[in-house]
Coordinates of C-alpha atoms in Angstrom, one line a residue:
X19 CA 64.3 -45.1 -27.2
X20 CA 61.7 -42.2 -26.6
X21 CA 60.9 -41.1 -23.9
X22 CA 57.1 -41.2 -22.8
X23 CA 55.2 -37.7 -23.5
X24 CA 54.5 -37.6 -19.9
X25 CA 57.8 -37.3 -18.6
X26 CA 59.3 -35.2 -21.2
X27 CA 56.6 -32.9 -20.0
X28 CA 58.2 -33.2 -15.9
X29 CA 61.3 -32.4 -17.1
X30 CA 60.0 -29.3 -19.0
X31 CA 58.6 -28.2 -15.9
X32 CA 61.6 -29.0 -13.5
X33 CA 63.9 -27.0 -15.9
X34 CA 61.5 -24.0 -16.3
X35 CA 60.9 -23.9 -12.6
X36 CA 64.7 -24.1 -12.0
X37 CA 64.7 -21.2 -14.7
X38 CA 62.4 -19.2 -13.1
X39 CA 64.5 -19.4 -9.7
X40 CA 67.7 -18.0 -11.1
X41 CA 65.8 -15.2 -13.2
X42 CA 64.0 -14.3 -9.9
X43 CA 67.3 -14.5 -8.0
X44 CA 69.1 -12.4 -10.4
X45 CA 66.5 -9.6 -10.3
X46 CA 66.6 -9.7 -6.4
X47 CA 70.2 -9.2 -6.5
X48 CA 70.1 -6.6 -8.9
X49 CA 67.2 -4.8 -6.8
X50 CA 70.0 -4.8 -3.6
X51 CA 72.3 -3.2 -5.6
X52 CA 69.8 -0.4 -7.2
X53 CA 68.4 0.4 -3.6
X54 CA 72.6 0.9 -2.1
X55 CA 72.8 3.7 -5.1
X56 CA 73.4 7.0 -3.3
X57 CA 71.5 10.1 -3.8
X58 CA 73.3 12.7 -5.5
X59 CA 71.0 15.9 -4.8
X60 CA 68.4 16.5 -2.1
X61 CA 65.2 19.0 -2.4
X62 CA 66.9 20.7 -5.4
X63 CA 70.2 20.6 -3.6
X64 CA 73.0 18.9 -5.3
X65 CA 75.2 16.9 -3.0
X66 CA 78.7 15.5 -3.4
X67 CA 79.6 11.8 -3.3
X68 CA 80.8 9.6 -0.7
X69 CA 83.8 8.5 -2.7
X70 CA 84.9 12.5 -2.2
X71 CA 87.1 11.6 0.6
X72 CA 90.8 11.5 1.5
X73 CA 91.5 8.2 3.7
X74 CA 93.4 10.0 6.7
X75 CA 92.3 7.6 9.9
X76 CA 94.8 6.9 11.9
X77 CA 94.9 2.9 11.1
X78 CA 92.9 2.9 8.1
X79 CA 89.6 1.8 7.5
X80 CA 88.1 -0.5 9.7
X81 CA 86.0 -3.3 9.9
X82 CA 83.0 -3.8 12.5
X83 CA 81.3 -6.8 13.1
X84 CA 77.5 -5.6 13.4
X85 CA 76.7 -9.1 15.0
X86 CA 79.1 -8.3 17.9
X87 CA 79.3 -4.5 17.9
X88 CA 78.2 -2.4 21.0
X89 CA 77.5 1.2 21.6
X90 CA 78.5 2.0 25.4
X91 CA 77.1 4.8 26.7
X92 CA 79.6 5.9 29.9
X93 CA 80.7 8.1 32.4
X94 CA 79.2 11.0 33.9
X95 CA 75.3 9.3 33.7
X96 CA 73.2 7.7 36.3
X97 CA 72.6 4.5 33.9
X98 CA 75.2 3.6 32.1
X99 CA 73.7 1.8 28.6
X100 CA 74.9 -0.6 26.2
X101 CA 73.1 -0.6 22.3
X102 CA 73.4 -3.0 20.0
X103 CA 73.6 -1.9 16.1
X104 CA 70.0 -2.5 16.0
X105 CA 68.4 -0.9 18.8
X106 CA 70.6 2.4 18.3
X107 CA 68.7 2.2 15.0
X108 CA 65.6 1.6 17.0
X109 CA 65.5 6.0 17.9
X110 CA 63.6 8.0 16.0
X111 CA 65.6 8.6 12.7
X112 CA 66.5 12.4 11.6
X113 CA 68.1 13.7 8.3
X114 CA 69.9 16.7 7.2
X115 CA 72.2 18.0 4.6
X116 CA 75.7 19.0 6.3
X117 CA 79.2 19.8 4.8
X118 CA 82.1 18.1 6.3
X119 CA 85.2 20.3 6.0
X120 CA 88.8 18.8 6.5
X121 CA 91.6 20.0 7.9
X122 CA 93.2 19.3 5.0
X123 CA 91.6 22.1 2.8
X124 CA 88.6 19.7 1.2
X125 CA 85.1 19.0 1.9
X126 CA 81.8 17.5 0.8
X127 CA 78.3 17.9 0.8
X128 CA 76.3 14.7 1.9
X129 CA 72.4 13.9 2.9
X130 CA 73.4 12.5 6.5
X131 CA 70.6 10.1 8.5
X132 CA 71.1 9.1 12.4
X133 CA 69.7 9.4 15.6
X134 CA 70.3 12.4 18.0
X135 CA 72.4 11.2 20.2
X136 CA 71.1 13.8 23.1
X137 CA 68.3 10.9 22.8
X138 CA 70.7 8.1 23.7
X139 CA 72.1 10.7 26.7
X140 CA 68.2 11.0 27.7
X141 CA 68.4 7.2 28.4
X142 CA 71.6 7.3 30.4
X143 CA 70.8 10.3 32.2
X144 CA 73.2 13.2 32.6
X145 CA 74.3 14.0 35.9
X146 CA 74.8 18.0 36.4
X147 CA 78.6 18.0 36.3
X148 CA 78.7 16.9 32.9
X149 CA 80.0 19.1 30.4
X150 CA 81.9 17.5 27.5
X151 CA 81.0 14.3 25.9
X152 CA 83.9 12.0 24.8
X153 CA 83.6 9.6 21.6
X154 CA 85.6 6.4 21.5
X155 CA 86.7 4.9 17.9
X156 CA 86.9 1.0 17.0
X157 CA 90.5 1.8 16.5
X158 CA 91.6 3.9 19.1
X159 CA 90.4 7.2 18.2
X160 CA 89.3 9.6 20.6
X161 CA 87.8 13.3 19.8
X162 CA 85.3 15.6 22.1
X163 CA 82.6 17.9 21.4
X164 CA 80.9 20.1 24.7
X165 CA 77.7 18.9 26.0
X166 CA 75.8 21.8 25.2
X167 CA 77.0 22.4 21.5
X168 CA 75.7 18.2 21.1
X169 CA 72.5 19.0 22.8
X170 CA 71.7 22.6 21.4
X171 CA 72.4 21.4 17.8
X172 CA 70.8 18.5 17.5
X173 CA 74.0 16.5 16.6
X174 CA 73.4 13.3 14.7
X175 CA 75.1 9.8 15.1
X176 CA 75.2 8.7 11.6
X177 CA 74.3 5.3 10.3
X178 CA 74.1 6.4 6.4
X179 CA 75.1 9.2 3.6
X180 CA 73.6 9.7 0.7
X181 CA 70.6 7.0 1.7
X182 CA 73.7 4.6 1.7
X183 CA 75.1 3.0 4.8
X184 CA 78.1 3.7 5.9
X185 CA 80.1 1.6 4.3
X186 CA 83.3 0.7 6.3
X187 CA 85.8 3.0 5.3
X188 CA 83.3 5.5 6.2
X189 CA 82.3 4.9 9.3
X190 CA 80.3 1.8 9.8
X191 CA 78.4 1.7 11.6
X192 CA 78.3 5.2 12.7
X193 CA 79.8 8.4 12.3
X194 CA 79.3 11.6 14.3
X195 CA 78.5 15.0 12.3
X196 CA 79.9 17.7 14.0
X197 CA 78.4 20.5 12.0
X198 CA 80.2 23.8 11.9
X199 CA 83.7 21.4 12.8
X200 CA 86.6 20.3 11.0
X201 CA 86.4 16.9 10.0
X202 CA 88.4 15.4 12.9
X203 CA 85.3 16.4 15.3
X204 CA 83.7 13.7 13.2
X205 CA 84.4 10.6 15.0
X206 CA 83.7 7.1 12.9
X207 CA 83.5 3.8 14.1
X208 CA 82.1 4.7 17.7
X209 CA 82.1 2.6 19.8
X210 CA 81.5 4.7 22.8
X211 CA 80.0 7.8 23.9
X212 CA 81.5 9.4 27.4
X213 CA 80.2 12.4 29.2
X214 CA 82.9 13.5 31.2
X215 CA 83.6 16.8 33.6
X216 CA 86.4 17.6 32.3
X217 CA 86.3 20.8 29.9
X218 CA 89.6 20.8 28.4
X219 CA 89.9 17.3 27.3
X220 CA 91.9 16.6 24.8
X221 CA 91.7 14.1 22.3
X222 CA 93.9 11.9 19.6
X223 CA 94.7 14.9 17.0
X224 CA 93.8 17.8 20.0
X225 CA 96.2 16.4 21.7
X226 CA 98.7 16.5 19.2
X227 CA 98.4 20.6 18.8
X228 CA 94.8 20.8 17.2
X229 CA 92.8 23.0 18.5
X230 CA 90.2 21.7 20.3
X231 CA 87.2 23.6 19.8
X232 CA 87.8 23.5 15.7
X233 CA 85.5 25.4 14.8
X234 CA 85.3 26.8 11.1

């Protein structure tokens, strides 16, 4: 039997709407995958990649739940704070290109964005015995960096490389770039930040016989 014109012509204009749909999710999905492609140089600089890495965490690579995650802000301040993922990206963002050198002997050249984290200190308030700030891993981890050296250098708490978040084996959701410091000053996964008076605290690897000032 035929059909009448009429409804040959509704489902000519169901399918092509359904059609139009999958083309226009398709091209959305590709768009999220071409805006997560790094950078690979930066005002005429060439940078390395963030696959150029040796995985050398102490319990591998782990995974944060940004839903649940906290940033704690602790110790020697007069308001302790507590950040979600999205407020901590809620400071005013800074970039810079830095070199992380290992331990090991390697090292890589990345475009790092973060916030300062002397801003996040600012909010707590640092009370005048402080002199060494403490940062706290999802799994455990624990390095230090002195107050000043964090404050005079601007250091960054990183949220992406390469205009690429961090993806979880590097950090997510942030990373600390200890400029001019072998890679185990670079704490990922915070989950903390401590200011402590202690000025020979030692953490996980410093502990362990590394020296803590690592500087290169």
């Amino acid at each position: 039997m035929k059909q009448p014109l009429s409804r040959l012509v509704a489902v000519a204009l169901v399918l092509s709407v359904a059609l139009a749909v999958a083309c226009n999710r398709g091209v959305s999905e590709r768009a999220t995958k071409l805006r997560a492609v790094q950078v690979s140089e930066y005002k005429g600089e060439k940078l390395g990649s963030i696959d150029d890495f040796r995985e050398n965490s102490i319990k591998g690579p782990q995974a944060v739940d940004e839903a649940s995650y906290r940033l704690e802000i602790s110790g020697e301040v007069t308001t302790p704070r507590t950040y979600t993922y999205q407020q901590v990206l809620g400071h005013p963002k800074y970039s810079k290109v830095v070199v992380l050198n290992c331990v090991e002997g390697w090292s890589v050249k990345l475009l790092w964005e973060g916030v300062l984290i002397k801003d996040l200190l600012a909010e707590a308030g640092v009370k005048p015995g402080a002199v060494t700030v403490i940062f706290h891993a999802y799994d455990g981890y624990t390095t230090s960096l002195p107050l000043a050296y964090v404050l005079d250098r601007n250091i960054m708490l990183a949220y992406k490389m390469n205009g690429v978040v961090l993806p979880p084996e590097r950090g997510f959701p942030f990373q600390v770039v200890a400029e001019d410091k072998l890679g185990y000053k670079w704490a990922k996964w915070v989950t903390k930040i401590e200011l402590s008076d202690d000025p020979a605290y030692k953490g996980y690897w410093e502990s362990r016989g590394y020296d803590n000032d690592a500087g290169l």
